[in-house]
PDB file of N, CA and C in Angstrom:
ATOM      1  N   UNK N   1      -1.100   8.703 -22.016  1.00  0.00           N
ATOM      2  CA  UNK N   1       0.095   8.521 -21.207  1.00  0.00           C
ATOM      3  C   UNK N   1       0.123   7.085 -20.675  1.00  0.00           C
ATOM      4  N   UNK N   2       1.168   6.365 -20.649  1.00  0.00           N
ATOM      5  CA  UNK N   2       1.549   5.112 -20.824  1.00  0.00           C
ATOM      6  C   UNK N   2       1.881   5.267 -19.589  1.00  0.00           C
ATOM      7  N   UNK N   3       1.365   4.186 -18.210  1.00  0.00           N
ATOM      8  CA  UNK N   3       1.439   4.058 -16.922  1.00  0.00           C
ATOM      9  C   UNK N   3       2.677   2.998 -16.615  1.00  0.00           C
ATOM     10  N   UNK N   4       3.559   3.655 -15.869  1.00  0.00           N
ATOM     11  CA  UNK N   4       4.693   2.718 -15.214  1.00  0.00           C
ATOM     12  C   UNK N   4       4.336   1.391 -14.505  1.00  0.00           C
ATOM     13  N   UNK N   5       5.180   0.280 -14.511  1.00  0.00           N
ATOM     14  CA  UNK N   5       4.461  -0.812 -14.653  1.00  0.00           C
ATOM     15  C   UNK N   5       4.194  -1.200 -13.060  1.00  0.00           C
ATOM     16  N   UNK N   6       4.804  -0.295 -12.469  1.00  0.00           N
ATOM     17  CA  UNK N   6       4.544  -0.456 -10.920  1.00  0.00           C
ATOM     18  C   UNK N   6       3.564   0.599 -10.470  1.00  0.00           C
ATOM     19  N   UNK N   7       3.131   1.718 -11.153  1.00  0.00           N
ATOM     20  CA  UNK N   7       1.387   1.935 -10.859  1.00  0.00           C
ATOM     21  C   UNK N   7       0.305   0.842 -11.406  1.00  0.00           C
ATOM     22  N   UNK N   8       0.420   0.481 -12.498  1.00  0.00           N
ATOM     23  CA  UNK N   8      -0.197  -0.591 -13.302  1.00  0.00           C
ATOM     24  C   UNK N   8      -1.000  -1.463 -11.911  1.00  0.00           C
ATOM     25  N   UNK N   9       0.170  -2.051 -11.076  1.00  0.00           N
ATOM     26  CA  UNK N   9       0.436  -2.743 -10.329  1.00  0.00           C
ATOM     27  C   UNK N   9      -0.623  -2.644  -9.013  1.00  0.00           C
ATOM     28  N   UNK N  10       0.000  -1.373  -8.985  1.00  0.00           N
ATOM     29  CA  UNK N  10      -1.008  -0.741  -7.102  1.00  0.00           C
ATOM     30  C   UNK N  10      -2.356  -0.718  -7.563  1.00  0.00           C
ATOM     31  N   UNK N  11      -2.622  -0.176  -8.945  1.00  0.00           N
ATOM     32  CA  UNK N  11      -4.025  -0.075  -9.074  1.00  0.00           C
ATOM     33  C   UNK N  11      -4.525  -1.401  -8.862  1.00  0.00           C
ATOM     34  N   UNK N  12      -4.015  -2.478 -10.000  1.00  0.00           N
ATOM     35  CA  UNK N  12      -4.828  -3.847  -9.834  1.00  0.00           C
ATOM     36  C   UNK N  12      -4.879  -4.179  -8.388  1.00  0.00           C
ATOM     37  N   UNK N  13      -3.774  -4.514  -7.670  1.00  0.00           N
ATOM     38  CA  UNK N  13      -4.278  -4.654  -6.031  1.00  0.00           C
ATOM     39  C   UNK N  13      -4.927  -3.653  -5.190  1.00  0.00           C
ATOM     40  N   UNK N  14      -5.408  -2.609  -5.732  1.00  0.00           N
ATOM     41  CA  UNK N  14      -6.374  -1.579  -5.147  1.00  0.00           C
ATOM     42  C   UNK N  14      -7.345  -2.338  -5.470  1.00  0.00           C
ATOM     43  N   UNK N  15      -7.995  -2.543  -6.984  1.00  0.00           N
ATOM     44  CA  UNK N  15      -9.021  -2.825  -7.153  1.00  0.00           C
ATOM     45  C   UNK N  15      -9.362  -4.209  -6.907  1.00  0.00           C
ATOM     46  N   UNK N  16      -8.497  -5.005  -6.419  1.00  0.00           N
ATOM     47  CA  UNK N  16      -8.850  -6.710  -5.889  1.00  0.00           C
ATOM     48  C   UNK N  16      -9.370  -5.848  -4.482  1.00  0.00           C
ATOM     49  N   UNK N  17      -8.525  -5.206  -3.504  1.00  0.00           N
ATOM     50  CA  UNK N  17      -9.209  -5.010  -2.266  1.00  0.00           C
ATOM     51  C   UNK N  17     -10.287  -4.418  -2.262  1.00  0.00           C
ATOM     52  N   UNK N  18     -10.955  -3.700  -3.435  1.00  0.00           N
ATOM     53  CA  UNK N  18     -11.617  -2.945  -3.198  1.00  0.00           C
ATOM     54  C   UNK N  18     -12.779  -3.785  -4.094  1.00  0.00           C
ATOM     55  N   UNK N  19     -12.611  -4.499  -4.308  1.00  0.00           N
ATOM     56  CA  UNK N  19     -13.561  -6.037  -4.486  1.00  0.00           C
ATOM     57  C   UNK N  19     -13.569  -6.784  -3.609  1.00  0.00           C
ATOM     58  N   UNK N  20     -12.194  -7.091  -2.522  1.00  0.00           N
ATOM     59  CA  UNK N  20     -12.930  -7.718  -0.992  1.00  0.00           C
ATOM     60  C   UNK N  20     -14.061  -7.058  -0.174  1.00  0.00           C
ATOM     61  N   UNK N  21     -13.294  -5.420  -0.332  1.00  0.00           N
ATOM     62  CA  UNK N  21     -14.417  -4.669   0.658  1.00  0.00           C
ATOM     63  C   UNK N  21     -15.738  -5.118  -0.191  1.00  0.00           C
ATOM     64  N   UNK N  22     -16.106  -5.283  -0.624  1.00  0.00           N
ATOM     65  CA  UNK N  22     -17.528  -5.230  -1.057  1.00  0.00           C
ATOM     66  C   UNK N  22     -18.153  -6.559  -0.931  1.00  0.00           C
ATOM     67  N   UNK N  23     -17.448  -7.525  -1.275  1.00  0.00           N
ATOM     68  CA  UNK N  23     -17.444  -8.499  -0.919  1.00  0.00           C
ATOM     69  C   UNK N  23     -17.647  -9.003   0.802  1.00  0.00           C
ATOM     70  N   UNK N  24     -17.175  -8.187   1.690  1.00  0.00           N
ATOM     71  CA  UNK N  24     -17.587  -8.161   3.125  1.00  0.00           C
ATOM     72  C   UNK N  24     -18.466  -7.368   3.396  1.00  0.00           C
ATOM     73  N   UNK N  25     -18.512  -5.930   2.500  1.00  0.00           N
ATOM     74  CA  UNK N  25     -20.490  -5.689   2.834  1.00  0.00           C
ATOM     75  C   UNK N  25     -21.168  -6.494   2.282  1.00  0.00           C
ATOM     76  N   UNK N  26     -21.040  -7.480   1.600  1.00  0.00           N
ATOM     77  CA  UNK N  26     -22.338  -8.185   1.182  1.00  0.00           C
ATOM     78  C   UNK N  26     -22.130  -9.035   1.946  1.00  0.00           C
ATOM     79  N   UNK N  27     -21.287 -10.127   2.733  1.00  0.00           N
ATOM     80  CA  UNK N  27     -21.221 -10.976   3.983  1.00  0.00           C
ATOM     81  C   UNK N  27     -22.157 -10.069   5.268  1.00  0.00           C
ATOM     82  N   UNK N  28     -22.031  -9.437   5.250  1.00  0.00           N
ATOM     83  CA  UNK N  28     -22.419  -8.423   6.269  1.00  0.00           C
ATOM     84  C   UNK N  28     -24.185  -8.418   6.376  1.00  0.00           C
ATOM     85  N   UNK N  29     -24.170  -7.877   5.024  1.00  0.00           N
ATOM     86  CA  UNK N  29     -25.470  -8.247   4.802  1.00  0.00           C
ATOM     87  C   UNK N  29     -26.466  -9.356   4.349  1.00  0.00           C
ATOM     88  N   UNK N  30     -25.772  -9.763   4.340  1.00  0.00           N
ATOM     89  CA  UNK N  30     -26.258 -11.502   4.486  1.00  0.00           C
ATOM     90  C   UNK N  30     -26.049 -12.445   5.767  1.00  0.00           C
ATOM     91  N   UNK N  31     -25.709 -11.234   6.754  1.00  0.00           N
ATOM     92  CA  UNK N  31     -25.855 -11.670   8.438  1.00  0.00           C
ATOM     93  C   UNK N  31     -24.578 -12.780   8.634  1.00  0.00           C
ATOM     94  N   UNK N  32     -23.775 -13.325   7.615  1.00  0.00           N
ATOM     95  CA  UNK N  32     -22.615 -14.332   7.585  1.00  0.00           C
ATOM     96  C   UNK N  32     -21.435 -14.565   8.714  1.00  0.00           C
ATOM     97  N   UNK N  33     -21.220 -15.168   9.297  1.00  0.00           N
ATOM     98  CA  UNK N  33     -20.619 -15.197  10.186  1.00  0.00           C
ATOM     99  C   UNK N  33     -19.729 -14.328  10.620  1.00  0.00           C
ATOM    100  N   UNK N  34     -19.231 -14.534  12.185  1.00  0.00           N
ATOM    101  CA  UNK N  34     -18.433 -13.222  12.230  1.00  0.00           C
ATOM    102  C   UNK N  34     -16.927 -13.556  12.033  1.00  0.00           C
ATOM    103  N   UNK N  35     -16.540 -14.936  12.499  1.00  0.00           N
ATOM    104  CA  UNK N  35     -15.107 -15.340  12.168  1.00  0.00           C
ATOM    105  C   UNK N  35     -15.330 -15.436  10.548  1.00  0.00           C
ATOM    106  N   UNK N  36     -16.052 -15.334   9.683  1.00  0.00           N
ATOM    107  CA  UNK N  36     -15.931 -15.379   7.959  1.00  0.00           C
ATOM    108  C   UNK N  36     -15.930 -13.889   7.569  1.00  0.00           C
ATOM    109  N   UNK N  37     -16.375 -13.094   8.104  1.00  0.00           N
ATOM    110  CA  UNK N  37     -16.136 -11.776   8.089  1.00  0.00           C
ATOM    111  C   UNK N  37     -15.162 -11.171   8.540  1.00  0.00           C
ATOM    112  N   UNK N  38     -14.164 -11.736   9.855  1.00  0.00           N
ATOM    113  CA  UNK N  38     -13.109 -10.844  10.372  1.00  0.00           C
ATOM    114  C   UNK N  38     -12.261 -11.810   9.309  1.00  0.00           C
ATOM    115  N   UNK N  39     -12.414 -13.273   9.081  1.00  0.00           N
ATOM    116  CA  UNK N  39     -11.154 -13.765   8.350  1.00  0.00           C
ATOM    117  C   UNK N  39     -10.918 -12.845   6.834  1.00  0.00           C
ATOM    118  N   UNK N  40     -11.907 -12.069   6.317  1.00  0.00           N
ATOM    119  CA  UNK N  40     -11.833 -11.739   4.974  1.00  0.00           C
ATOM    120  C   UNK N  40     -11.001 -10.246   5.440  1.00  0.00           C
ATOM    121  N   UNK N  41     -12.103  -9.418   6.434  1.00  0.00           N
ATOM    122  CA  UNK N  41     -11.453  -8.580   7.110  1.00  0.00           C
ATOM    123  C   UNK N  41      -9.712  -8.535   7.211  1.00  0.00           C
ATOM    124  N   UNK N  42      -9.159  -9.418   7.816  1.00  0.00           N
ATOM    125  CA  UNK N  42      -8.034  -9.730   7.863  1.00  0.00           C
ATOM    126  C   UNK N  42      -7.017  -9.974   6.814  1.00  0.00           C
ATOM    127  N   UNK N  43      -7.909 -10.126   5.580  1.00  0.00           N
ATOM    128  CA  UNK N  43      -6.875 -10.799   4.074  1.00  0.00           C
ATOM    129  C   UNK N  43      -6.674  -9.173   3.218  1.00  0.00           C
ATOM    130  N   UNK N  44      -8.456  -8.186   4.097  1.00  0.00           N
ATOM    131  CA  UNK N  44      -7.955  -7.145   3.044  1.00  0.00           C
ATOM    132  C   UNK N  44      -7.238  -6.635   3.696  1.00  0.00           C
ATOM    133  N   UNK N  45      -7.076  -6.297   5.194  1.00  0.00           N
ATOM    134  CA  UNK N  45      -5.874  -5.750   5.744  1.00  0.00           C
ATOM    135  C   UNK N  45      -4.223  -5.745   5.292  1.00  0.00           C
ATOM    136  N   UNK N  46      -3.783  -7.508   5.045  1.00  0.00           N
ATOM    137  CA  UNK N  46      -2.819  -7.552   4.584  1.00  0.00           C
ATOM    138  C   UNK N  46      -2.566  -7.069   3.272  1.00  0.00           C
ATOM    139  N   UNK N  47      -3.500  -7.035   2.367  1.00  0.00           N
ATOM    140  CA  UNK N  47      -3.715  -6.845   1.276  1.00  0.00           C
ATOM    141  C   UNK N  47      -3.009  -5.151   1.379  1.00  0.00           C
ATOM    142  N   UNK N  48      -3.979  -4.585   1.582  1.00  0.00           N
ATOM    143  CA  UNK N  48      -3.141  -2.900   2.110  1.00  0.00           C
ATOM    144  C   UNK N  48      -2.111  -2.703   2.291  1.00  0.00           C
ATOM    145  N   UNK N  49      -1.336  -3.363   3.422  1.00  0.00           N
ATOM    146  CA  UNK N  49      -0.337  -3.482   4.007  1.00  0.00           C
ATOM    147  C   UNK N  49       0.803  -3.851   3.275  1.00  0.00           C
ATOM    148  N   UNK N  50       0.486  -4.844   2.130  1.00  0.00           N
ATOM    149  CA  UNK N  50       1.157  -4.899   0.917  1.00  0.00           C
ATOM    150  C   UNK N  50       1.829  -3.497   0.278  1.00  0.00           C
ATOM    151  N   UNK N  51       0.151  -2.975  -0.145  1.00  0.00           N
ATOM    152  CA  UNK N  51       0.421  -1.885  -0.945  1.00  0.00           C
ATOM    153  C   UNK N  51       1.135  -1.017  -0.496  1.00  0.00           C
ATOM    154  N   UNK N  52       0.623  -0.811   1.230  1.00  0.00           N
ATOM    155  CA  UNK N  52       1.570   0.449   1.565  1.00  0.00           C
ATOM    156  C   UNK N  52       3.021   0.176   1.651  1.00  0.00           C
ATOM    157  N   UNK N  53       3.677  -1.193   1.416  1.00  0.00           N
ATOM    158  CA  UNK N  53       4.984  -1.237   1.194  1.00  0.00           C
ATOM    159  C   UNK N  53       5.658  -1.382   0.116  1.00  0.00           C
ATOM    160  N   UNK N  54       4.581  -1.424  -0.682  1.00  0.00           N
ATOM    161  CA  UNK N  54       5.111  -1.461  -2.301  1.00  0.00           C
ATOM    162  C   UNK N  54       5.273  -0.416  -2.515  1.00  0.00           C
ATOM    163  N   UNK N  55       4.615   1.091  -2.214  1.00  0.00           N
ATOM    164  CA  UNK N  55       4.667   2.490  -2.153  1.00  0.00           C
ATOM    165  C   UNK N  55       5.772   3.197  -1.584  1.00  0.00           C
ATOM    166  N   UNK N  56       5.954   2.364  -0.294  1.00  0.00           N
ATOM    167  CA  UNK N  56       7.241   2.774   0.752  1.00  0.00           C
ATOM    168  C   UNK N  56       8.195   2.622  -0.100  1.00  0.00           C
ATOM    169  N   UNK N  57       8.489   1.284  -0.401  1.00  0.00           N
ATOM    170  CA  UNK N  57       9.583   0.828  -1.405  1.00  0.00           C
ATOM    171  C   UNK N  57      10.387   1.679  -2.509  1.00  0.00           C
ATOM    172  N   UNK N  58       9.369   1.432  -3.407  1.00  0.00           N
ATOM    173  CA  UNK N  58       9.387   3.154  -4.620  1.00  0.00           C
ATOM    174  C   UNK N  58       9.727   4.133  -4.231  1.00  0.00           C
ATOM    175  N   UNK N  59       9.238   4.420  -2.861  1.00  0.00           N
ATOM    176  CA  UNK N  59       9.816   5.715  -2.565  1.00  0.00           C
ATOM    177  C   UNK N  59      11.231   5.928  -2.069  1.00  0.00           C
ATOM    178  N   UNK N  60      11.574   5.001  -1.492  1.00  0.00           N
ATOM    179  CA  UNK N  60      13.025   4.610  -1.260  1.00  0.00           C
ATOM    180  C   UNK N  60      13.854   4.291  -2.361  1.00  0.00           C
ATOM    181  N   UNK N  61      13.312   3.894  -3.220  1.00  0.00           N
ATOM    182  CA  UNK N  61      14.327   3.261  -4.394  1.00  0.00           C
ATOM    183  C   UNK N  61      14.490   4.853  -4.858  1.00  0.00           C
ATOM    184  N   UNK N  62      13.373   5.922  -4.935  1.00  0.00           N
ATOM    185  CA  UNK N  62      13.516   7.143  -5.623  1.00  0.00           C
ATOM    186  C   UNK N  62      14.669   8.112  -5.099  1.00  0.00           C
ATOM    187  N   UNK N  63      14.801   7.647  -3.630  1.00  0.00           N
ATOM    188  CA  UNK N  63      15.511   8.498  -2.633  1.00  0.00           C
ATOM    189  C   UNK N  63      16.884   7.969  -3.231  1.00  0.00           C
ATOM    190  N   UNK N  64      17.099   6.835  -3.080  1.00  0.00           N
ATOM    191  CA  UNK N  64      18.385   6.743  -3.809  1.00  0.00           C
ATOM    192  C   UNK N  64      19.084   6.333  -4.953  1.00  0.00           C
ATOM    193  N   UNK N  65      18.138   6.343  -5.860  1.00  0.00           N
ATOM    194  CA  UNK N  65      18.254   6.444  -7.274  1.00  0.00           C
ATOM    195  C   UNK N  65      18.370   7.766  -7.451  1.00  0.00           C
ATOM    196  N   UNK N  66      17.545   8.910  -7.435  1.00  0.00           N
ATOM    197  CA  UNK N  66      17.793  10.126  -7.348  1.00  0.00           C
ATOM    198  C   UNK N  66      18.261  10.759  -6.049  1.00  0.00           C
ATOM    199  N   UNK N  67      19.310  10.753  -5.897  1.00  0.00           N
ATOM    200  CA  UNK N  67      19.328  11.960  -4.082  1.00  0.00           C
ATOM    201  C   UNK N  67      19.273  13.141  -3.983  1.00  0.00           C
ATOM    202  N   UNK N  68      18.890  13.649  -3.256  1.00  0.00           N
ATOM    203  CA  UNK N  68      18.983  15.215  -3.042  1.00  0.00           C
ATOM    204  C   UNK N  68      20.456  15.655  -3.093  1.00  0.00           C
ATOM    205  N   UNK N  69      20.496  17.076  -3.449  1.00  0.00           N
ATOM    206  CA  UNK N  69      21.531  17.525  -2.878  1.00  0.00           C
ATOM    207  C   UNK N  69      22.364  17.894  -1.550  1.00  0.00           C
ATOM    208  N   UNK N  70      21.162  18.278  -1.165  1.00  0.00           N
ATOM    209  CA  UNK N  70      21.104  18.864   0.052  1.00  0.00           C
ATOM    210  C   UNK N  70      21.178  17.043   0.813  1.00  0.00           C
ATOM    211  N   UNK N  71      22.237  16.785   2.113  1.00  0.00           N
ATOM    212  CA  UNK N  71      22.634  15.905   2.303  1.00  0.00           C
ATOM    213  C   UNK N  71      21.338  15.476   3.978  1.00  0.00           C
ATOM    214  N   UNK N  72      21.026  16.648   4.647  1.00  0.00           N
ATOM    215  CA  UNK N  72      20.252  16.494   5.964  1.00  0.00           C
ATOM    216  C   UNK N  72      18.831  16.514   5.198  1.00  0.00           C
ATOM    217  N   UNK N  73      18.430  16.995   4.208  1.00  0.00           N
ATOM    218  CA  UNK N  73      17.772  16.843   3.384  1.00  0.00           C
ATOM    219  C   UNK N  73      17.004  15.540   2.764  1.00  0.00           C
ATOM    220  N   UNK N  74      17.963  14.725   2.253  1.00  0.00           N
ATOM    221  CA  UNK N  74      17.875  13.109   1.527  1.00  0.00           C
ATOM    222  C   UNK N  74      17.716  12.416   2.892  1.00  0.00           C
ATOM    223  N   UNK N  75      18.257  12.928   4.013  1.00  0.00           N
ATOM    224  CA  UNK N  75      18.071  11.970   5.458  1.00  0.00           C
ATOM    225  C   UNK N  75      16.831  12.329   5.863  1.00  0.00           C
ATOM    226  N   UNK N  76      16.148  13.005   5.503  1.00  0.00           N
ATOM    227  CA  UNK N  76      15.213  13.152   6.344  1.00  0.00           C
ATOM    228  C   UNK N  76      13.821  12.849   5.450  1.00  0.00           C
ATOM    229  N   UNK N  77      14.124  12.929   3.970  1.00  0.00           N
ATOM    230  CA  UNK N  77      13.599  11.919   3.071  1.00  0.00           C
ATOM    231  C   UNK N  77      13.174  10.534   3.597  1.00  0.00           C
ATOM    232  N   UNK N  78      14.430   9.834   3.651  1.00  0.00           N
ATOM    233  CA  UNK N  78      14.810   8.618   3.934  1.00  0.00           C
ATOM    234  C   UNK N  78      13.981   8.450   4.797  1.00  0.00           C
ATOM    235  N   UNK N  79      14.275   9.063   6.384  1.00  0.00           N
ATOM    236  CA  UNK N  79      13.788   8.772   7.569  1.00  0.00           C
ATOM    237  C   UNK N  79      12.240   8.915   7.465  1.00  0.00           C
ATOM    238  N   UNK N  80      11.449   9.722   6.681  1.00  0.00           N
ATOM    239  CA  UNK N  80      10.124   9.764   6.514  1.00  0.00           C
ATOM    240  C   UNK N  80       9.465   8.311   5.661  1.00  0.00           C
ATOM    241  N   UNK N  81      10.274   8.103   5.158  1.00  0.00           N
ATOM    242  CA  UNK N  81       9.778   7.099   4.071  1.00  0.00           C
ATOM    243  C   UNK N  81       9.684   5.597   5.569  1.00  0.00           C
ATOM    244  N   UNK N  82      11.167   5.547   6.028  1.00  0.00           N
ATOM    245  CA  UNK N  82      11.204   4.514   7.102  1.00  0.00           C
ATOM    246  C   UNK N  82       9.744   4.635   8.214  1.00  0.00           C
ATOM    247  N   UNK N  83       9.730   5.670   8.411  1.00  0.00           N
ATOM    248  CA  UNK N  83       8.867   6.459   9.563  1.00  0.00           C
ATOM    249  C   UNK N  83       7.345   5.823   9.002  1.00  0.00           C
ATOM    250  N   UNK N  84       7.126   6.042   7.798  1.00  0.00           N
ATOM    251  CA  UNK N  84       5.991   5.230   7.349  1.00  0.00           C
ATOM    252  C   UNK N  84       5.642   3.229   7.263  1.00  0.00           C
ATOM    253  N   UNK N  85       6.932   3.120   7.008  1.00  0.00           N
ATOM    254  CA  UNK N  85       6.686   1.727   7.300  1.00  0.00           C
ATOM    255  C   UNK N  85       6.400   0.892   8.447  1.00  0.00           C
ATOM    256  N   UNK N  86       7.390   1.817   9.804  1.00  0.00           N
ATOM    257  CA  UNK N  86       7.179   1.248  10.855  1.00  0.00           C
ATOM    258  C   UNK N  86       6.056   1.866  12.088  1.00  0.00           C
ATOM    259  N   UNK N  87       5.508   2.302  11.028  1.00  0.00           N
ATOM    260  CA  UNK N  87       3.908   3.388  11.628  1.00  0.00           C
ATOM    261  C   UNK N  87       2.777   2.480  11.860  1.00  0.00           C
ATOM    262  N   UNK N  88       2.317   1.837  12.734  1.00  0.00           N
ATOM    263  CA  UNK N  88       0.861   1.069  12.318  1.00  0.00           C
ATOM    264  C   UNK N  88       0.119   1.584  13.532  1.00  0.00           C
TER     265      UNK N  88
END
C-alpha cells in the first residue's frame, strides 16, 4: 500500500524529532550544558508543534472536503479539530 504523500511527510519529521530526542539523551549524558540542552529541547518542541498542525490541518481540509451530513455534526467536527490547535 502506497502511503499518501502527506503521511510520507509526518513520518520523516517524526523520525528527525525522534533523532533530536536522542540526540539530547546523549547531551544529557555527556553532562553538556544546560542552555545547549533546553536550546535543542526547544527546536524539538517546535518541531512537534509543527506536526501537530500539519495533522490539525488534514483534518480540517477532510472536514470540508468531505462534510457530514448531519450539519451540528460537521460543527462540532470542526470545533474539535480548532479545539486542538488552540490547546497547549
Amino acid at each position: 500500500m502506497e502511503q499518501k504523500p502527506c503521511n510520507k511527510q509526518l513520518i520523516n519529521r517524526l523520525k528527525r524529532a525522534e533523532g533530536q530526542v536522542r540526540g539530547i539523551q546523549k547531551m544529557i549524558e555527556e553532562e553538556k550544558g544546560c542552555m545547549d540542552v533546553v536550546t535543542q529541547l526547544s527546536a524539538v518542541r517546535s518541531s512537534i508543534d509543527r506536526i501537530m498542525g500539519m495533522v490539525v490541518a488534514e483534518n480540517l481540509t477532510q472536514c470540508f472536503e468531505h462534510p457530514l451530513e448531519d450539519e451540528q455534526a460537521q460543527l462540532e467536527r470542526v470545533q474539535q479539530a480548532i479545539n486542538m490547535i488552540i490547546k497547549k
